[in-house]
mmCIF file of C-alpha atoms and ligand atoms in Angstrom:
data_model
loop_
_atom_site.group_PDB
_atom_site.id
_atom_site.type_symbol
_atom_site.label_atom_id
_atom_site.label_comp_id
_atom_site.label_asym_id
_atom_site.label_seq_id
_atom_site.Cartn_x
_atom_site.Cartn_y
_atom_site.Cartn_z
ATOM 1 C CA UNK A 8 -71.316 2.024 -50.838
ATOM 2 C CA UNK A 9 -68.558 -0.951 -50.605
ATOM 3 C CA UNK A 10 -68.761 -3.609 -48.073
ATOM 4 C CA UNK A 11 -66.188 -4.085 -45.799
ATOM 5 C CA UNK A 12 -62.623 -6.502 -45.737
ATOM 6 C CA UNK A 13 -62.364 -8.435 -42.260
ATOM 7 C CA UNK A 14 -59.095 -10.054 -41.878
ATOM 8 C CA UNK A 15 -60.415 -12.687 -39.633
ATOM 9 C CA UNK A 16 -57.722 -15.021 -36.885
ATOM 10 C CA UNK A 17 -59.004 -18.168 -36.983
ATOM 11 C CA UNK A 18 -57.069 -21.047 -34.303
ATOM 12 C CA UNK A 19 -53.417 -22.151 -34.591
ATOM 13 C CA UNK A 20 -54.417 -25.381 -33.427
ATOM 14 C CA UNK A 21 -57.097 -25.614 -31.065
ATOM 15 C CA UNK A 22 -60.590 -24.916 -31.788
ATOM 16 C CA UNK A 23 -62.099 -23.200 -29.272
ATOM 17 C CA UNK A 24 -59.586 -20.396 -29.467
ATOM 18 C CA UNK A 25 -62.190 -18.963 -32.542
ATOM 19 C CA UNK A 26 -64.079 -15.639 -30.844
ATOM 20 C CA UNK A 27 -67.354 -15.503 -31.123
ATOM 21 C CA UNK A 28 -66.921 -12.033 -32.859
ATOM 22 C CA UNK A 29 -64.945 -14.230 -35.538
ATOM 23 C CA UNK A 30 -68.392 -16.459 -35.366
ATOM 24 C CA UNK A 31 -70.692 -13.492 -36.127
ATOM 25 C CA UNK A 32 -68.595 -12.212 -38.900
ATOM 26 C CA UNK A 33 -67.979 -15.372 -40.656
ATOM 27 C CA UNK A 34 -71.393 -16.299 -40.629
ATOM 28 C CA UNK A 35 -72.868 -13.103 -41.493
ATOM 29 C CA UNK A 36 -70.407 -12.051 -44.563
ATOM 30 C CA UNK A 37 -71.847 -12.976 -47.642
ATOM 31 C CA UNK A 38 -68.588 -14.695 -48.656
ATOM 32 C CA UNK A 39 -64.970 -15.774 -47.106
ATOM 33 C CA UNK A 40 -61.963 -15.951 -48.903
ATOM 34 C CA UNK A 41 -59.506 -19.013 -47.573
ATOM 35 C CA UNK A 42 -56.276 -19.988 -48.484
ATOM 36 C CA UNK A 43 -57.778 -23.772 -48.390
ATOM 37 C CA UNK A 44 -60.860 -24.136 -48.794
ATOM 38 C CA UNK A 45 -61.174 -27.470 -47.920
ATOM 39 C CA UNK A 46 -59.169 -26.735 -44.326
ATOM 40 C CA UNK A 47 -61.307 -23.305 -43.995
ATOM 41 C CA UNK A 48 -64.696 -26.023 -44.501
ATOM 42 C CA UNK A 49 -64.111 -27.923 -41.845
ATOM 43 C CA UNK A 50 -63.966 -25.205 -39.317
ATOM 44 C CA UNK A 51 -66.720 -23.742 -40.959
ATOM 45 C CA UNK A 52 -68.722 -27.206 -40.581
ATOM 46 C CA UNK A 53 -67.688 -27.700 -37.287
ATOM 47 C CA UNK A 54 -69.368 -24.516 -36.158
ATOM 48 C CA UNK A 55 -72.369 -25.088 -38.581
ATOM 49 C CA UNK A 56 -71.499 -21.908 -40.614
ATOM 50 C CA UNK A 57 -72.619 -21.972 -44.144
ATOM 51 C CA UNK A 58 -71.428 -18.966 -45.692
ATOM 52 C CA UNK A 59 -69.897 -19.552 -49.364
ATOM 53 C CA UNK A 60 -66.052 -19.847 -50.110
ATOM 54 C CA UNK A 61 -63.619 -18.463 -52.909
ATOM 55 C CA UNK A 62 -60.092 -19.673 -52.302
ATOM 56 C CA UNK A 63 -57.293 -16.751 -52.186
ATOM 57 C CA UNK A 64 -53.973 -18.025 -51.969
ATOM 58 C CA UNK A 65 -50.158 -17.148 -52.754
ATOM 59 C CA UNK A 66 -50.473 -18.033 -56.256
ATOM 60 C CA UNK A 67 -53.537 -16.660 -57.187
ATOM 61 C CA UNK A 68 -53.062 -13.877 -54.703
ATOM 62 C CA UNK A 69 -52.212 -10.743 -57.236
ATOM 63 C CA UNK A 70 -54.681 -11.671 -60.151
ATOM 64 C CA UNK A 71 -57.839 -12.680 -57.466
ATOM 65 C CA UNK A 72 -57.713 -9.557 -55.557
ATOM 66 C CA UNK A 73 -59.100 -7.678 -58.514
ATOM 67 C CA UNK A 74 -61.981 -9.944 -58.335
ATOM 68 C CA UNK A 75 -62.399 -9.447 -54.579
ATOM 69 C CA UNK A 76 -62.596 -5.845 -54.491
ATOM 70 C CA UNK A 77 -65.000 -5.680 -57.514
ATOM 71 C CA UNK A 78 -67.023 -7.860 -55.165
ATOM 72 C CA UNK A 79 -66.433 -5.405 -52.454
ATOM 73 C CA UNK A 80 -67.189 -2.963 -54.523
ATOM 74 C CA UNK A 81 -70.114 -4.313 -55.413
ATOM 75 C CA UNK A 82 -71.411 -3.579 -51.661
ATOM 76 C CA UNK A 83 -71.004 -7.096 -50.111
ATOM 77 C CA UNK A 84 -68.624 -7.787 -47.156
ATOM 78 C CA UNK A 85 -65.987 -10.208 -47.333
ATOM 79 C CA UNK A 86 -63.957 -12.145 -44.637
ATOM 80 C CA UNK A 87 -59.975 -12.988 -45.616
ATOM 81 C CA UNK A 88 -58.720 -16.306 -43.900
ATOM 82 C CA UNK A 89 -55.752 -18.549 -43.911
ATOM 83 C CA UNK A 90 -55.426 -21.821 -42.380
ATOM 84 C CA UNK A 91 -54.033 -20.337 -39.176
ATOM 85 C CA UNK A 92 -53.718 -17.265 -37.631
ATOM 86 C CA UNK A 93 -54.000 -13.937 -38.048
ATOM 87 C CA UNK A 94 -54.354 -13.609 -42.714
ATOM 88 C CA UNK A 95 -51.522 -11.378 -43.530
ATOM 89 C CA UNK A 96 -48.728 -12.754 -40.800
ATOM 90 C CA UNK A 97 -46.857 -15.034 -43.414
ATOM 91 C CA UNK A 98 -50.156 -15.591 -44.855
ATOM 92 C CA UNK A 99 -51.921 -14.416 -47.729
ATOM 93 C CA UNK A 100 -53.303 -10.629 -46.473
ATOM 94 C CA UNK A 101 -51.153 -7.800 -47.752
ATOM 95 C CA UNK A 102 -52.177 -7.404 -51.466
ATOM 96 C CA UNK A 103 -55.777 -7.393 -50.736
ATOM 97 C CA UNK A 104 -55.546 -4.707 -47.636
ATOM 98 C CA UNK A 105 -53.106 -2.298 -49.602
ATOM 99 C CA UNK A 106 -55.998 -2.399 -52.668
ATOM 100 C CA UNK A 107 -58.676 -2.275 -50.567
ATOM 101 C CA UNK A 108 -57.197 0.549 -48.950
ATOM 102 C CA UNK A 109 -56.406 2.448 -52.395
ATOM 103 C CA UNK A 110 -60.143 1.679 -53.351
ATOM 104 C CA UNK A 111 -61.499 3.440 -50.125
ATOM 105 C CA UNK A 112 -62.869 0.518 -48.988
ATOM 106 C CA UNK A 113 -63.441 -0.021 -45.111
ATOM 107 C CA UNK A 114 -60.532 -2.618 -44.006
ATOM 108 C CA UNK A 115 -61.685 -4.060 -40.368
ATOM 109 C CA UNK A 116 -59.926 -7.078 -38.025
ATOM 110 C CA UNK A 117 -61.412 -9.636 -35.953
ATOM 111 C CA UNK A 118 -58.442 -10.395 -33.832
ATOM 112 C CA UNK A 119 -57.243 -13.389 -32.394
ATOM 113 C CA UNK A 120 -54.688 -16.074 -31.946
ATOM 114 C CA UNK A 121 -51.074 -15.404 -34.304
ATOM 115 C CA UNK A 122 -48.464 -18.322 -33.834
ATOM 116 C CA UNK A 123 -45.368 -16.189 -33.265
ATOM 117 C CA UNK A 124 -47.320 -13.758 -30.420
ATOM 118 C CA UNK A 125 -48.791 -16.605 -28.629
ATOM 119 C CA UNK A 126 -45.407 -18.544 -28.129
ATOM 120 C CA UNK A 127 -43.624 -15.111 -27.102
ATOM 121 C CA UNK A 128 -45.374 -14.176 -24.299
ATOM 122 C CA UNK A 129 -44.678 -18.152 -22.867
ATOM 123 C CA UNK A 130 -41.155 -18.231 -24.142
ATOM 124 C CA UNK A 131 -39.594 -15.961 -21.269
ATOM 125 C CA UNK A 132 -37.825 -14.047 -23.599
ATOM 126 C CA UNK A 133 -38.261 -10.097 -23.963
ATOM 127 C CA UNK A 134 -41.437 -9.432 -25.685
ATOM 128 C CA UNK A 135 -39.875 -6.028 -27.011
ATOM 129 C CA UNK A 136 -37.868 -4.960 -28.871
ATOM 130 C CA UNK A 137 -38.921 -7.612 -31.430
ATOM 131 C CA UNK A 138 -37.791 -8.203 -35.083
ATOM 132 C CA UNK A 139 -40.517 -11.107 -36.817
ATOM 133 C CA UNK A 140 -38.189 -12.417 -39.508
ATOM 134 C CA UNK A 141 -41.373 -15.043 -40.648
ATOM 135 C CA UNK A 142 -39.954 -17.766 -42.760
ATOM 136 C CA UNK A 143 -36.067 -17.220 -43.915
ATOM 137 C CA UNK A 144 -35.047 -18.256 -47.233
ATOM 138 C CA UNK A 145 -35.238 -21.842 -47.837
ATOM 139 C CA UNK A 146 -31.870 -21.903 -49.416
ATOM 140 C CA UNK A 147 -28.353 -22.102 -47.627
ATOM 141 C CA UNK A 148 -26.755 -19.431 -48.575
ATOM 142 C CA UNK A 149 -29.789 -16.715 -48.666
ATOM 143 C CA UNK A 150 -30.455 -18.204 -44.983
ATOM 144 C CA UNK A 151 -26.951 -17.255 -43.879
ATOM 145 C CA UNK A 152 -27.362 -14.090 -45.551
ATOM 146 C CA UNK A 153 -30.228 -13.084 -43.996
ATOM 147 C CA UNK A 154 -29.124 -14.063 -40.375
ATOM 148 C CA UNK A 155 -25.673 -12.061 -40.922
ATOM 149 C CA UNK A 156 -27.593 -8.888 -41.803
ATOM 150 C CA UNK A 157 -30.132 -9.478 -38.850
ATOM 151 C CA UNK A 158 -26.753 -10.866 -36.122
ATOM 152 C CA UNK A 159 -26.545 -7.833 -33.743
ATOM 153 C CA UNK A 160 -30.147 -6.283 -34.076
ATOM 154 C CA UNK A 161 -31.000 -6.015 -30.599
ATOM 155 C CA UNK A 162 -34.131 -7.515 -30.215
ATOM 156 C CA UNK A 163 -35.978 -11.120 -30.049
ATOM 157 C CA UNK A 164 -35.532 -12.507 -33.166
ATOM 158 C CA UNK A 165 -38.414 -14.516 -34.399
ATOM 159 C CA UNK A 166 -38.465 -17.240 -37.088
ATOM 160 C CA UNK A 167 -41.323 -19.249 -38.631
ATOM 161 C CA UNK A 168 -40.128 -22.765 -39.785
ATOM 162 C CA UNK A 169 -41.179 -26.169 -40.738
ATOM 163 C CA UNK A 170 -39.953 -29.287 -38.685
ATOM 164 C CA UNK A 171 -37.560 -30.709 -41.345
ATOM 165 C CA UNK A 172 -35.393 -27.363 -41.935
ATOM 166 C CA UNK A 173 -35.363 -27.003 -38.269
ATOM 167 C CA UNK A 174 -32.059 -27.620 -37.499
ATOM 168 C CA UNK A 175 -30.561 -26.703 -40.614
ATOM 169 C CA UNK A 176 -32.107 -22.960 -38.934
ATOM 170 C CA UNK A 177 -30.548 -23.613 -35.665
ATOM 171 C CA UNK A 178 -27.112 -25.458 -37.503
ATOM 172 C CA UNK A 179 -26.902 -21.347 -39.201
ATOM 173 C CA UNK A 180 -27.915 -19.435 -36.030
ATOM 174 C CA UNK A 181 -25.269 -21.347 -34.266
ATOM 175 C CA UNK A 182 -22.414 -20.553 -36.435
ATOM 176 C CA UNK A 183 -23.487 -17.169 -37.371
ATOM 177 C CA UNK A 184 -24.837 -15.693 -34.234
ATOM 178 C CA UNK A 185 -22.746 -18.322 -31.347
ATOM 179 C CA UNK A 186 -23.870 -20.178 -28.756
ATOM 180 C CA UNK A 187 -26.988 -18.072 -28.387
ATOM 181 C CA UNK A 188 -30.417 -19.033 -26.198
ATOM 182 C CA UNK A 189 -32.991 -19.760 -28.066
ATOM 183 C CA UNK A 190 -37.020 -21.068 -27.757
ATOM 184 C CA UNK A 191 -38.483 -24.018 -29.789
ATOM 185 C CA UNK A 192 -42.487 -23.464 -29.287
ATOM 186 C CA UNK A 193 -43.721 -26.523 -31.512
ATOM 187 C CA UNK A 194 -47.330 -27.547 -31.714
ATOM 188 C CA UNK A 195 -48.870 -24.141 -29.619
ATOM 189 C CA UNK A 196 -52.789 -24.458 -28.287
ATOM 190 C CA UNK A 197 -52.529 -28.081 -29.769
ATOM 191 C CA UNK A 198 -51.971 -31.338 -27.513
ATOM 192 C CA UNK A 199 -48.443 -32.439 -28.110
ATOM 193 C CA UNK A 200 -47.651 -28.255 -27.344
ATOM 194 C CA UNK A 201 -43.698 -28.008 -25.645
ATOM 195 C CA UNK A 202 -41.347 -25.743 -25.489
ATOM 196 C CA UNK A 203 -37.986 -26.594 -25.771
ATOM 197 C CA UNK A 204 -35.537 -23.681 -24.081
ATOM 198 C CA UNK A 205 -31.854 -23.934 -24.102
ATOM 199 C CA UNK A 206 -28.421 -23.009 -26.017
ATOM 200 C CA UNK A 207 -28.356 -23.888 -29.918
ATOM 201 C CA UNK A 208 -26.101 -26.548 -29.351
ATOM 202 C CA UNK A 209 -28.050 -28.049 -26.535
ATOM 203 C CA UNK A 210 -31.135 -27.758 -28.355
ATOM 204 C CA UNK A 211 -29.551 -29.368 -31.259
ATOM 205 C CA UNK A 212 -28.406 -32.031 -29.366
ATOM 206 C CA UNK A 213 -31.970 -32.759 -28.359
ATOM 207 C CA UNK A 214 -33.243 -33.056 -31.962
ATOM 208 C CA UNK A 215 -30.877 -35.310 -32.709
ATOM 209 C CA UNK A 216 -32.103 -38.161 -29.847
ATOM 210 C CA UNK A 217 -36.129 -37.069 -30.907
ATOM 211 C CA UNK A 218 -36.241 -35.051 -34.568
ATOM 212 C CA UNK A 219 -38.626 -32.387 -34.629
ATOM 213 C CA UNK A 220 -42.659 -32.795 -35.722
ATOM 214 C CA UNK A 221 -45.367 -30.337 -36.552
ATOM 215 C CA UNK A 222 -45.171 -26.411 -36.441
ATOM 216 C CA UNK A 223 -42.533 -24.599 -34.680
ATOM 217 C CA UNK A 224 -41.834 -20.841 -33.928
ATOM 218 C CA UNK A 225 -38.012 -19.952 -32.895
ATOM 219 C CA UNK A 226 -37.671 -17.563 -30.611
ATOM 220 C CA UNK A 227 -33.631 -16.013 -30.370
ATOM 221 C CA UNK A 228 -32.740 -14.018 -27.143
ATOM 222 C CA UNK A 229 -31.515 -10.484 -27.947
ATOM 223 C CA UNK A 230 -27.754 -9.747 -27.870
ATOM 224 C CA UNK A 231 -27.732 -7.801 -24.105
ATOM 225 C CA UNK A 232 -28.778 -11.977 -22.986
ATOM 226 C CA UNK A 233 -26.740 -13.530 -25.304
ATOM 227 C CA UNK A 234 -23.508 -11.933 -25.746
ATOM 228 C CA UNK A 235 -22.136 -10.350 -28.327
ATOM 229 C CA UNK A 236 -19.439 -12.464 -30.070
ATOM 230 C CA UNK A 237 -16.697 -9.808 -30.180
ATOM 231 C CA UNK A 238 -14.617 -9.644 -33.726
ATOM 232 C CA UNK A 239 -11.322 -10.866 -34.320
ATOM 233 C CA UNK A 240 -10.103 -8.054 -35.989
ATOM 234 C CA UNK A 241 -10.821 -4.940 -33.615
ATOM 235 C CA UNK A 242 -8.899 -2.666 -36.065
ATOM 236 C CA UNK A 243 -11.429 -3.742 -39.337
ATOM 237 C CA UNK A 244 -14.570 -2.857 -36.991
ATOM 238 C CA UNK A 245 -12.817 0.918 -35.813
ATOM 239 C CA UNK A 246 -11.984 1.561 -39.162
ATOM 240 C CA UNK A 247 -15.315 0.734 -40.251
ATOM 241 C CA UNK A 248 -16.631 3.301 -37.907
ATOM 242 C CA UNK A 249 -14.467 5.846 -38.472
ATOM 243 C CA UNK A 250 -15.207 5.425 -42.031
ATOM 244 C CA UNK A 251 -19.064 6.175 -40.623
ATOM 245 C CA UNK A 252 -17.227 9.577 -39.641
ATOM 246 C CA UNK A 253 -17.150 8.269 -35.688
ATOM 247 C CA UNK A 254 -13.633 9.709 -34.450
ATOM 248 C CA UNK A 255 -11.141 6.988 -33.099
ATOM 249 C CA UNK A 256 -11.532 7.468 -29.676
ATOM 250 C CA UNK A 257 -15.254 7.344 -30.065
ATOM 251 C CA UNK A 258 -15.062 4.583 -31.969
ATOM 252 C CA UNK A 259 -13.045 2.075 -29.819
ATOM 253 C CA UNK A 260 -15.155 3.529 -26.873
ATOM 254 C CA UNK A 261 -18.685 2.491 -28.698
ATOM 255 C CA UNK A 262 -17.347 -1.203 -29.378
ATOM 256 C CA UNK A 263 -16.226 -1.544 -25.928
ATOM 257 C CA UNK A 264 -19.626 -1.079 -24.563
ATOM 258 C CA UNK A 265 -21.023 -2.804 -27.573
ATOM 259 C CA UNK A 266 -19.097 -6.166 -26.775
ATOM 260 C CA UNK A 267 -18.132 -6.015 -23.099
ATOM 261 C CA UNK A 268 -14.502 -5.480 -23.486
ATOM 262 C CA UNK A 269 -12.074 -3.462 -21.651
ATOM 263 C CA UNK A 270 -11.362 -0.023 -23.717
ATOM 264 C CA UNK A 271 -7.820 -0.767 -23.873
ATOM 265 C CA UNK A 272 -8.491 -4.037 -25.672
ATOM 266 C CA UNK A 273 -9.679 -2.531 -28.756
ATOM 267 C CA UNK A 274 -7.098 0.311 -28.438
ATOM 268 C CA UNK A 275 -4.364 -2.031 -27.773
ATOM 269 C CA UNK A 276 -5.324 -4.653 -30.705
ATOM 270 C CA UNK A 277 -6.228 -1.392 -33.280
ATOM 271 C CA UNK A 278 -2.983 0.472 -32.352
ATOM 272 C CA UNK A 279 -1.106 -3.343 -32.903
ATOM 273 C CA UNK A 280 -2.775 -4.027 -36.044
ATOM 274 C CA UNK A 281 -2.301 -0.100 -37.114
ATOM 275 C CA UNK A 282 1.340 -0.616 -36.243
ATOM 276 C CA UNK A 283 1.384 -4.265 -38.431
ATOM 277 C CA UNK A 284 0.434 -2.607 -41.104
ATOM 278 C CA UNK A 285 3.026 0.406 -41.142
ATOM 279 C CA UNK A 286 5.975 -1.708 -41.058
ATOM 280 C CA UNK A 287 4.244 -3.739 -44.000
ATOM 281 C CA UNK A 288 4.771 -0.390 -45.811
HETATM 282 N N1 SAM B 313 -50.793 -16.678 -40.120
HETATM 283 C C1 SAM B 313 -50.155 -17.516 -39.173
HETATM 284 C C2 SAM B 313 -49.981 -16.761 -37.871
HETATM 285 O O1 SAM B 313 -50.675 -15.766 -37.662
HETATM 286 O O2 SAM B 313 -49.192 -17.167 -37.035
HETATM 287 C C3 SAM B 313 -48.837 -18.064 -39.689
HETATM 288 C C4 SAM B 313 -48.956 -18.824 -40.965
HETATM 289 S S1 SAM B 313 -47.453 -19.492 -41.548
HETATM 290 C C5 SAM B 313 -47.891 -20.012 -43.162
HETATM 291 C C6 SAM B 313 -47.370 -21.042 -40.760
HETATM 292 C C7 SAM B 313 -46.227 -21.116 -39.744
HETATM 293 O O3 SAM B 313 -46.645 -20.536 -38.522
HETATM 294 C C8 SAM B 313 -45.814 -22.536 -39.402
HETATM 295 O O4 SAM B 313 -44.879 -23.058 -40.339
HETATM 296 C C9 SAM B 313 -45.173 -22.344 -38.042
HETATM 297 O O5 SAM B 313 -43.896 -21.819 -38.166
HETATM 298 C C10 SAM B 313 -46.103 -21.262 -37.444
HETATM 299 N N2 SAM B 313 -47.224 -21.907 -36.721
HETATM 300 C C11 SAM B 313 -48.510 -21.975 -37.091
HETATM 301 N N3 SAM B 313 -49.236 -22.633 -36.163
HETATM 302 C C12 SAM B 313 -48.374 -22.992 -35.193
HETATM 303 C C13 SAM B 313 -48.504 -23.693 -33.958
HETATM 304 N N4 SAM B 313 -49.676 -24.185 -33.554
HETATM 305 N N5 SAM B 313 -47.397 -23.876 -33.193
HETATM 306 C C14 SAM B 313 -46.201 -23.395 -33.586
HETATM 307 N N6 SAM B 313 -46.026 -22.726 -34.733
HETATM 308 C C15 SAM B 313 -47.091 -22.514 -35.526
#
């Protein structure tokens, strides 16, 4: 029979947030996989655990699982960790579970603290809907593009990032998405924790005077609390419905409730723009 795969939470920061189920399992597993196992040993040392590591990380992450379930295979239990967190949430987790999970091998969690979770439910923004983004493409232009297709989605947004791309984040969210409220959570469960709430500018403003340090979770208020910016072109946006097979009337009655306009603002501006373009003809 196999052993089992725990994907074990270790702390975000603080070390007494480790449960004591967490204790039990990674001191009773015959081996733990880390994604550093020289950050994984001193939390092992500090709670006098001796169990044996194997590091599992994103670059060894496809050819080591085959090793991992031959050893789970083999009848011995393992124990998955990153350096933070829950293993999995922007961590190394995924590969392992889905081919544990096509080997029939039991897949169990030993819950516990997950950056972007614990600064939610302090941020005071809705905790659902939510859309976890993780980390956005380090690159300009894939960052933009990733925050146009996600502008609108109406839910918390949530973005991991690290403190020097920081504002270059908040630099896109403000031109993409507006003026928008947002939550900087930096340094959760640790002793220099804060959480910076504000607009994107102001909060930009405030990096500026002290720039950002350590690990930071961005939290982005859904549309229905930050309003929609509504499009220039009204006509573009009803012909893009009606090219969805929404009638007119329909149409220019969604956006109006989408953006918080007066009906006979989008009619007015469509009709204009509809009338533009026939004497163009
Ligand atoms: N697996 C982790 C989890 O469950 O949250 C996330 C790992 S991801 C590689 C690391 C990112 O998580 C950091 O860059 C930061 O965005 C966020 N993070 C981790 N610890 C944090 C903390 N104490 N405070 C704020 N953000 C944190």
């Amino acid at each position: 029979m196999s052993g089992t795969l725990y994907l074990c939470a270790t702390p975000i920061g603080n070390l007494k947030d480790i449960s004591l189920r967490a204790l039990d399992v990674l001191g009773s597993v015959q081996l733990i996989a880390a994604e550093d196992t020289r950050h994984t040993k001193k939390l092992l040392n500090y709670f006098q655990i001796k169990t044996a590591l194997t590091s599992y990380h994103q670059h060894n992450e496809k050819g080591k699982s085959g090793e991992l379930i031959d050893y789970l295979k083999s009848g011995r239990d393992l124990a998955l960790v990153s350096d933070a967190g829950l293993p999995g949430i922007s961590d190394p987790g995924e590969v392992l579970v889905r081919r544990a999970l096509q080997e029939e091998i039991p897949v169990d969690v030993i819950p516990g603290p997950s950056a972007f979770a614990s600064g939610l439910v302090i941020s005071g923004m809705p905790c659902t809907p939510l859309y976890f983004a993780g980390f956005l493409p380090s690159t300009g232009k894939a960052r933009r593009d990733a925050l146009r297709e996600m502008k609108g989605i109406r839910a918390t947004q949530v973005f991991y990032e690290g403190p020097h791309r920081l504002t270059k984040l908040l630099e896109d969210i403000l031109d993409i998405y507006g003026d928008v409220a947002v939550v900087v959570a930096r340094e959760l469960t640790k002793l220099h924790q804060e959480l910076l709430r504000g607009k994107v500018s102001e909060i930009l403003n405030r990096l500026l005077e002290v720039p950002p340090k350590g690990e930071i979770v961005v939290y982005v208020a859904p549309p229905a609390q930050a309003e929609l910016e509504a499009p220039e072109d009204w006509a573009a946006e009803v012909g893009k419905l009606v090219k969805e097979g929404i009638n007119k009337k329909d149409a220019i009655k969604l956006l109006a409730e989408k953006y918080k306009v007066p009906k006979r603002q989008v009619y007015n501006s469509t009709v204009q723009a509809e009338s533009e373009d026939l004497d163009r003809v």
